[in-house]
XYZ file of C-alpha atoms in Angstrom:
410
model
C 37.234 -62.801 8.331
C 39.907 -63.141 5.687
C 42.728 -61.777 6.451
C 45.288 -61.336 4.174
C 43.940 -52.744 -15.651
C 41.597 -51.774 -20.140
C 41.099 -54.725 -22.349
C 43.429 -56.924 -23.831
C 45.786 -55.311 -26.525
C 44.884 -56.187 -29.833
C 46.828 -58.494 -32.016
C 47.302 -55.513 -34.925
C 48.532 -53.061 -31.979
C 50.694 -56.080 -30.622
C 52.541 -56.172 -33.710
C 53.271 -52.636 -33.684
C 54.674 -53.108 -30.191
C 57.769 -54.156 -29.343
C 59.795 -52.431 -26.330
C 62.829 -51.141 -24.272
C 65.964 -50.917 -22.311
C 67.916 -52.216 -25.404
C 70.301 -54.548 -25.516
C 71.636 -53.146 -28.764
C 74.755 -51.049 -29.973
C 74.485 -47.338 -29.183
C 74.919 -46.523 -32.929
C 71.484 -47.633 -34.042
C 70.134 -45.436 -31.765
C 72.028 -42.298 -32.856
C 71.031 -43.452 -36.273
C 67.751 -42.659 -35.940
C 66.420 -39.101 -37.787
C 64.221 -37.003 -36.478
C 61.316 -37.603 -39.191
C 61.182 -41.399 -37.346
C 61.049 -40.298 -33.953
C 58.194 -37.422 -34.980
C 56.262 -39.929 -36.597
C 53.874 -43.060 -35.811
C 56.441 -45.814 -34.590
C 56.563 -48.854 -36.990
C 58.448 -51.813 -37.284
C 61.316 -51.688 -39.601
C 61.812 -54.357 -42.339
C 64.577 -55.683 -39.566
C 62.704 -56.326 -36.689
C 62.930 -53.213 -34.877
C 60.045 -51.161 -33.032
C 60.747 -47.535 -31.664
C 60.432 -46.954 -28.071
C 60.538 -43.398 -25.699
C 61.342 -43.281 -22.184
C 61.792 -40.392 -19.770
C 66.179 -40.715 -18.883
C 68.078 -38.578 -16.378
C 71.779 -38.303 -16.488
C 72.265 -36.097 -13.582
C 70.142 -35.571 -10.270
C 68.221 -32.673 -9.997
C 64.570 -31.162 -10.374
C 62.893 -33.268 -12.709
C 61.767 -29.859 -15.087
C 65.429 -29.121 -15.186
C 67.308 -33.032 -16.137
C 64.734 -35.195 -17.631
C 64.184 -35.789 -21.296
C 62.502 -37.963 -23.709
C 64.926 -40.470 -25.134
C 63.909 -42.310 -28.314
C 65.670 -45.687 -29.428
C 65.062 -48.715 -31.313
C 65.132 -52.397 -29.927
C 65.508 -55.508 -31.949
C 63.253 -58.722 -31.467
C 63.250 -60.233 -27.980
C 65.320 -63.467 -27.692
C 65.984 -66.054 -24.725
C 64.361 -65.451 -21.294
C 63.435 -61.725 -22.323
C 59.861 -60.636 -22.818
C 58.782 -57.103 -24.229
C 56.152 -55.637 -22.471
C 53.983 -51.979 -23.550
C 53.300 -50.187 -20.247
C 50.003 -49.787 -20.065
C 50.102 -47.421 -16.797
C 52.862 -45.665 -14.931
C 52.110 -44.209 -11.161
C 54.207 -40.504 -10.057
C 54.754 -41.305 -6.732
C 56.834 -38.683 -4.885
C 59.889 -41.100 -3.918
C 60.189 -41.447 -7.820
C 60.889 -37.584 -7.721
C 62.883 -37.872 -4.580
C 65.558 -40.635 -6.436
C 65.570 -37.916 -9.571
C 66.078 -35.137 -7.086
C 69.057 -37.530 -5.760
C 68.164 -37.219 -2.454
C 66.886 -40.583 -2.002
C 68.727 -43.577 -0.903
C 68.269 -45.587 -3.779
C 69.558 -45.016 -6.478
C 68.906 -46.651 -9.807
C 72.474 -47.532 -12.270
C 72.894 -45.441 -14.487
C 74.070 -46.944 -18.003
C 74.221 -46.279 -21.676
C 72.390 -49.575 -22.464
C 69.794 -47.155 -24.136
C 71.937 -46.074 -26.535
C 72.203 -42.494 -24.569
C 74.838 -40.251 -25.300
C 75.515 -40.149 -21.248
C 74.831 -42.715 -18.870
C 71.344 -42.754 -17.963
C 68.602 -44.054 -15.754
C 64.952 -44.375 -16.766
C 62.616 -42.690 -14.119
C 59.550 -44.566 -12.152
C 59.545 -47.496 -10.099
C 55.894 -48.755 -10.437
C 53.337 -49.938 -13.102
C 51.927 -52.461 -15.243
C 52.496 -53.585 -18.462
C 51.208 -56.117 -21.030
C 53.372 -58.646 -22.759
C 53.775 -58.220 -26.069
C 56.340 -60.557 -27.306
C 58.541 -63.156 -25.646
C 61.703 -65.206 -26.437
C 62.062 -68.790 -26.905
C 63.232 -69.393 -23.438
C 60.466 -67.844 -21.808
C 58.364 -70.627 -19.344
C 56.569 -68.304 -17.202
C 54.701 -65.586 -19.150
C 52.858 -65.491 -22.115
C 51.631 -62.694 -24.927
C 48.984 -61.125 -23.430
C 49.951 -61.652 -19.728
C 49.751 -58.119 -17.894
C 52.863 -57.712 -15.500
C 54.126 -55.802 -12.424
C 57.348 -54.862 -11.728
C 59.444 -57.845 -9.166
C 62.247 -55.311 -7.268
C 62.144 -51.376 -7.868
C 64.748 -49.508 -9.870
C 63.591 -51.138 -13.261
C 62.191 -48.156 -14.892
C 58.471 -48.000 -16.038
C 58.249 -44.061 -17.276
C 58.629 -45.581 -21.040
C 56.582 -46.937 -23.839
C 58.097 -50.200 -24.026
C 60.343 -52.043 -21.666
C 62.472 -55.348 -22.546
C 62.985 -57.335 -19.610
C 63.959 -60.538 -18.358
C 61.190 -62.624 -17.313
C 63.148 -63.220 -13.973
C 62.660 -59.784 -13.092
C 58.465 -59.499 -13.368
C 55.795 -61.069 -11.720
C 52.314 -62.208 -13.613
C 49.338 -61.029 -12.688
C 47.773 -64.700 -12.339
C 43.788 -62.919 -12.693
C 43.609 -59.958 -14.459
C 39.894 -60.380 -15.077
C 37.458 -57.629 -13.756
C 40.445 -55.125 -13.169
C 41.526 -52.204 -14.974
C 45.152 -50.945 -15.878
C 44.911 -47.979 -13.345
C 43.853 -50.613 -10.421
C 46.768 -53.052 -11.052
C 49.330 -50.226 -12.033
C 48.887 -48.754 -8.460
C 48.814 -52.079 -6.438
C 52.488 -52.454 -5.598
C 53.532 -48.805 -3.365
C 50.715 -47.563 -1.542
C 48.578 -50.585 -0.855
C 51.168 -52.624 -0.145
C 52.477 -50.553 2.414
C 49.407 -50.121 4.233
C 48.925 -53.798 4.178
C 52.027 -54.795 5.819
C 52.529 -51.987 8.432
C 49.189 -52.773 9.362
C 49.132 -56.749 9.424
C 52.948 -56.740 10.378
C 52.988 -54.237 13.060
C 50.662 -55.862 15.915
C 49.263 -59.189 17.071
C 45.126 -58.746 16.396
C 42.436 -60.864 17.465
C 39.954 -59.878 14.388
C 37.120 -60.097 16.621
C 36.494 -55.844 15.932
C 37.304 -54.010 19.329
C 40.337 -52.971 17.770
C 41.863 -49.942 16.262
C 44.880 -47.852 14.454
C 45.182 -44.031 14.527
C 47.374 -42.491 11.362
C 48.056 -39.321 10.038
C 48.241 -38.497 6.648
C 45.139 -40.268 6.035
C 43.845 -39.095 2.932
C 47.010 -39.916 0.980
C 46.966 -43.310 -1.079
C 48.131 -45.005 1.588
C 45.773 -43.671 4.464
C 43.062 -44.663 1.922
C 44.211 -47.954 1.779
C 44.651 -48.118 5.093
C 41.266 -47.367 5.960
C 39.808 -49.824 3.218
C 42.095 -52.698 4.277
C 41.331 -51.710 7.984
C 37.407 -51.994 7.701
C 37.782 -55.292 5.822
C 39.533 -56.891 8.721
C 37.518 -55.207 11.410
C 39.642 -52.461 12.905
C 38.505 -49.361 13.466
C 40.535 -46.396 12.999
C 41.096 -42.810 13.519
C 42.363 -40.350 10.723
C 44.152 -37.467 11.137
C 44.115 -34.487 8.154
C 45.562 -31.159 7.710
C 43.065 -28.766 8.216
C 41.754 -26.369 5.349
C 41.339 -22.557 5.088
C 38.360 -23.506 3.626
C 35.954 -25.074 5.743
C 33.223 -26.621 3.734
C 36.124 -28.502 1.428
C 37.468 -30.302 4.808
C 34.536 -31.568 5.903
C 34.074 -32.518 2.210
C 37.538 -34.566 2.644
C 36.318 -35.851 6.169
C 33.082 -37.159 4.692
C 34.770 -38.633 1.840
C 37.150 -40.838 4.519
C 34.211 -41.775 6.549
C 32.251 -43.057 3.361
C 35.176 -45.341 2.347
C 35.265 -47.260 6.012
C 37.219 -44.565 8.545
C 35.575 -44.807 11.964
C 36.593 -41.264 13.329
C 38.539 -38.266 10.912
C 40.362 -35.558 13.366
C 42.480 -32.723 11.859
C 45.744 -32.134 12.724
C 44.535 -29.284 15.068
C 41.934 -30.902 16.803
C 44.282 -34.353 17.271
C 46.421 -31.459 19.277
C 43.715 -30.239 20.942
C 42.566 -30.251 24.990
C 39.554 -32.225 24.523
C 41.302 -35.147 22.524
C 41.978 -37.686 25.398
C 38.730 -37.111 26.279
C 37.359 -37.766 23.246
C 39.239 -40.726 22.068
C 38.653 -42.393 25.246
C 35.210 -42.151 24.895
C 35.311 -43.020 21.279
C 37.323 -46.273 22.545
C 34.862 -48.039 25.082
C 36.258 -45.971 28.164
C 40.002 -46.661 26.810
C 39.544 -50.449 27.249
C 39.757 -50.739 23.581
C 43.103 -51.054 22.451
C 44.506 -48.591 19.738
C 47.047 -51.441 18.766
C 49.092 -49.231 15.798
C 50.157 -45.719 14.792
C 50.951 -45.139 11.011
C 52.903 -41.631 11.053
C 54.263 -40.549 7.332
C 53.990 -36.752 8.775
C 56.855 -36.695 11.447
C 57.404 -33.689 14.164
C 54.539 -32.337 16.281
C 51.809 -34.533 14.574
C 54.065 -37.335 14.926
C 54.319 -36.880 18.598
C 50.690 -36.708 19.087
C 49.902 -39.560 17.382
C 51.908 -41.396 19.567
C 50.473 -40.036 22.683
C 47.092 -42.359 22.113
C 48.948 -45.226 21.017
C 47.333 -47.682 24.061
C 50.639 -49.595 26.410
C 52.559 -52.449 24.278
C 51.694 -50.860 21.202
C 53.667 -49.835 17.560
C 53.961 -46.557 15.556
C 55.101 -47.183 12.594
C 57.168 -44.193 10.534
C 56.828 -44.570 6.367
C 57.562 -40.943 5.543
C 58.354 -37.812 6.422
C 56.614 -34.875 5.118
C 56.656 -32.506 7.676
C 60.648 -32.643 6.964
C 60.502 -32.731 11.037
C 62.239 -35.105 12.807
C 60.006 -37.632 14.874
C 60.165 -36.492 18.907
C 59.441 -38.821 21.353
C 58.722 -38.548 25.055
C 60.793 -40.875 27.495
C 57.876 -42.143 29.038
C 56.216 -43.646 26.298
C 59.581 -45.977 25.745
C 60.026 -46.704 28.984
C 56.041 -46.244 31.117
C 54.220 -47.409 27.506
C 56.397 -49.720 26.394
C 55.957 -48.517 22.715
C 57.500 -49.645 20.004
C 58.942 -47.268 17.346
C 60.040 -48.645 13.964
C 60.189 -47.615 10.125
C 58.915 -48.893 7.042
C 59.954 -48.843 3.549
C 58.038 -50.630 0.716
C 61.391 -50.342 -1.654
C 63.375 -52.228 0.721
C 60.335 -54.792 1.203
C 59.743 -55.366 -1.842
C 63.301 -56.234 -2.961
C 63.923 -58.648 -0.099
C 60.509 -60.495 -0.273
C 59.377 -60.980 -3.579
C 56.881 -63.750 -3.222
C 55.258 -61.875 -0.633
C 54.925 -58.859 -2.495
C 52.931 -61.079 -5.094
C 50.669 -62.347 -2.375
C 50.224 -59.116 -1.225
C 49.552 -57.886 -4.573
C 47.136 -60.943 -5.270
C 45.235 -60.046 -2.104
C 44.618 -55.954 -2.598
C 43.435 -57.266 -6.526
C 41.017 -59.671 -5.210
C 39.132 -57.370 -2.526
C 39.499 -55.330 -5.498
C 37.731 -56.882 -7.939
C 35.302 -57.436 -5.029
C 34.143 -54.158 -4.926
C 35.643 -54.137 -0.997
C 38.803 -52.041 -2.460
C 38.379 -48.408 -4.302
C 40.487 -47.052 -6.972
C 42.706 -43.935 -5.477
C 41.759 -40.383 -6.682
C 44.397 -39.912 -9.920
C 45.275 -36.774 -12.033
C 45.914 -38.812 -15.577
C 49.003 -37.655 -17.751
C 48.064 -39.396 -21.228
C 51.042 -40.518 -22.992
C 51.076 -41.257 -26.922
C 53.808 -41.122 -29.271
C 53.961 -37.431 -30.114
C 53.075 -36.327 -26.330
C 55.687 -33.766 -25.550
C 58.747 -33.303 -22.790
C 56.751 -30.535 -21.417
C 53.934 -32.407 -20.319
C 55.755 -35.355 -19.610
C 57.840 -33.213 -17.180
C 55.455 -30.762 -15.879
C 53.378 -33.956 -14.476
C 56.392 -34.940 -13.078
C 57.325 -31.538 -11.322
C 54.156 -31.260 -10.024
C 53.867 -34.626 -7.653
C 55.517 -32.890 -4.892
C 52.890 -30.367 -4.804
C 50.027 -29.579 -2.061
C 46.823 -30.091 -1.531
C 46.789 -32.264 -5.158
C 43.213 -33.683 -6.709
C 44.809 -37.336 -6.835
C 47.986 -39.130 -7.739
C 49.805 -38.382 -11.095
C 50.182 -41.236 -13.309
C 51.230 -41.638 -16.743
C 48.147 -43.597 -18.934
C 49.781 -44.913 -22.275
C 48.125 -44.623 -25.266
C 48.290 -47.530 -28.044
C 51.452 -46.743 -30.079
């Protein structure tokens, strides 16, 4: 038991390609006219390539302060790389950061050439190198690359970036943009609360209850779960309409869940019943409890945790605070603790990359499914609107799949 995207650019679209967060004077960007900007982006008889990225200057809803900021970058030199974003992920802690409530917070800087100081929204994604400098040793044209540490900006065309600051996908073969582009938040996560969290014997006997399980990282959860031989048991909202949540509890089941509860029956009478008999008379161990819903679903989740074992809090979308009885501190012996990928992923880089390595190879094994995704195509005359509205609309309910930007050539 082991336990732990889109063909290659073309070299005429290469050469139309060059990138980002300029390191340039302000002024050439306020040069630009309005006829460049509305037109196919070309490289200048200087060197220069035009490049959009979403900006905010102020924290707020993301309809009301982002806009598309357009600005030219001169040829790559040194250790820097330029690198076209291929695809883009809207996770909802992107909107929370915009919204300001979230505590990270990227710098805000003129470095775009911005008339205000200005951030560049997203945190995840992939890109493919397009052009390096002549100090570059580690990546090459061609390369596709994920972000190293969050905070770096990926909701733009182009991106110029130290090679320090990226990590190489080392086998990109048999993977597609979307796949690699949404490696790094929710998979990620799953994989370390659930590897991290507990001591298992990967002999199968063992399982993990979590709520929230048909959000990218309950899916992942479940995927990564049935690879390593733990069974689980997924908790859902429940639906007015009937027939589409046993839809949604099928769906679970056919990627690898064991058991799929709503929220409603998970607080139900019959539950300890049931799960007991589910779990070989209780002498199966439910070893972990993944909670990203917080209040009353929180609380029983943690009820069927089995003695000596972890629930593990990566969210909060009830907007609920987690309540806990005494006796499952001090009778249970439970451990409660928190997870965030941001925070992970900045202190342990190299891990991240195994991680990443690991998700991509079950992927390209057919053991690990692509996420259901709402695609916001992005080309050079896309407008704010849409740019913004696909934005907005991540915090929504009940959504068909993630948001995530797609990039067109350009």
């Amino acid at each position: 038991m082991t336990v732990p995207v889109c063909a290659r650019a073309t070299a005429r679209a290469a050469s139309r390609s060059v990138v980002c967060q300029a390191i340039r004077p302000a002024t050439r960007t306020a040069s630009l006219s309005n006829k460049v900007l509305n037109q196919s982006r070309a490289i200048s008889s200087y060197g220069y390539t035009q490049s959009k990225a979403l900006v905010y200057s102020k924290y707020g809803e993301p309809q009301d302060v982002l806009s598309l900021h357009g600005h030219s970058i001169s040829p790559v030199a040194g250790t820097s790389v330029v690198v076209r974003m291929l695809v883009a992920p809207i996770n909802p802690a992107d909107v929370n950061q915009i919204q300001g409530v979230y505590p990270s917070k990227p710098e805000l800087t003129t470095s775009l050439g911005t008339s205000e100081p200005s951030a560049v929204g997203g945190n995840e994604g992939v890109g493919e190198v397009i052009s390096i400098g002549s100090g570059v040793k580690s990546l090459s044209k061609g390369d596709w690359v994920i972000m190293k540490h969050t905070s770096q900006g990926t909701w733009r065309t182009h991106l110029e970036i130290d090679e320090s600051k990226l990590l190489k996908i080392d086998n990109k073969d048999g993977l597609t943009p979307l796949q690699v582009g949404t490696v790094s938040v929710n998979p990620c996560t799953a994989y370390r609360m659930l590897l991290d969290s507990a001591k298992w014997d990967f002999r199968g006997g063992e399982w993990f209850i979590q709520n929230g399980a048909n959000s990218g990282v309950g899916r992942a959860a479940i995927q990564l779960g049935k690879e390593w031989g733990f069974k689980s048991i997924n908790v859902i909202r429940g639906r007015e309409d009937k027939e589409a949540e046993q839809e949604l509890k099928q769906e679970l089941l056919d990627l690898g869940a064991t058991q799929v509860v709503t929220e409603e029956e998970l607080q139900g009478r019959g539950m300890k019943d049931q799960i007991k008999e589910w779990t070989n008379g209780g002498r199966e161990q439910v070893k972990v409890g993944l909670n990203c819903v917080g209040g009353k679903p929180a609380t029983a989740l943690a009820k069927f945790l089995s003695p000596g074992a972890s629930m593990v809090t990566y969210g909060a979308m009830s907007k609920q605070p987690v309540m806990l009885p005494a006796s499952l501190l001090i009778f249970k012996e439970i451990s409660f603790s928190g997870f965030w990928v941001s925070k992970w992923s900045d202190r342990y880089p190299d891990q991240k990359k195994q991680t990443v390595e690991d998700v991509l190879r079950l992927t390209r094994e057919g053991k690990f499914k692509d996420i259901p995704v709402q695609e916001c195509k992005w080309g050079w005359k896309t407008g704010l609107e849409t740019l913004q509205a696909a934005v907005q609309g991540t915090l929504g309910g009940f959504r068909a799949g993630k948001g995530v930007f797609v990039f067109e050539e350009t």
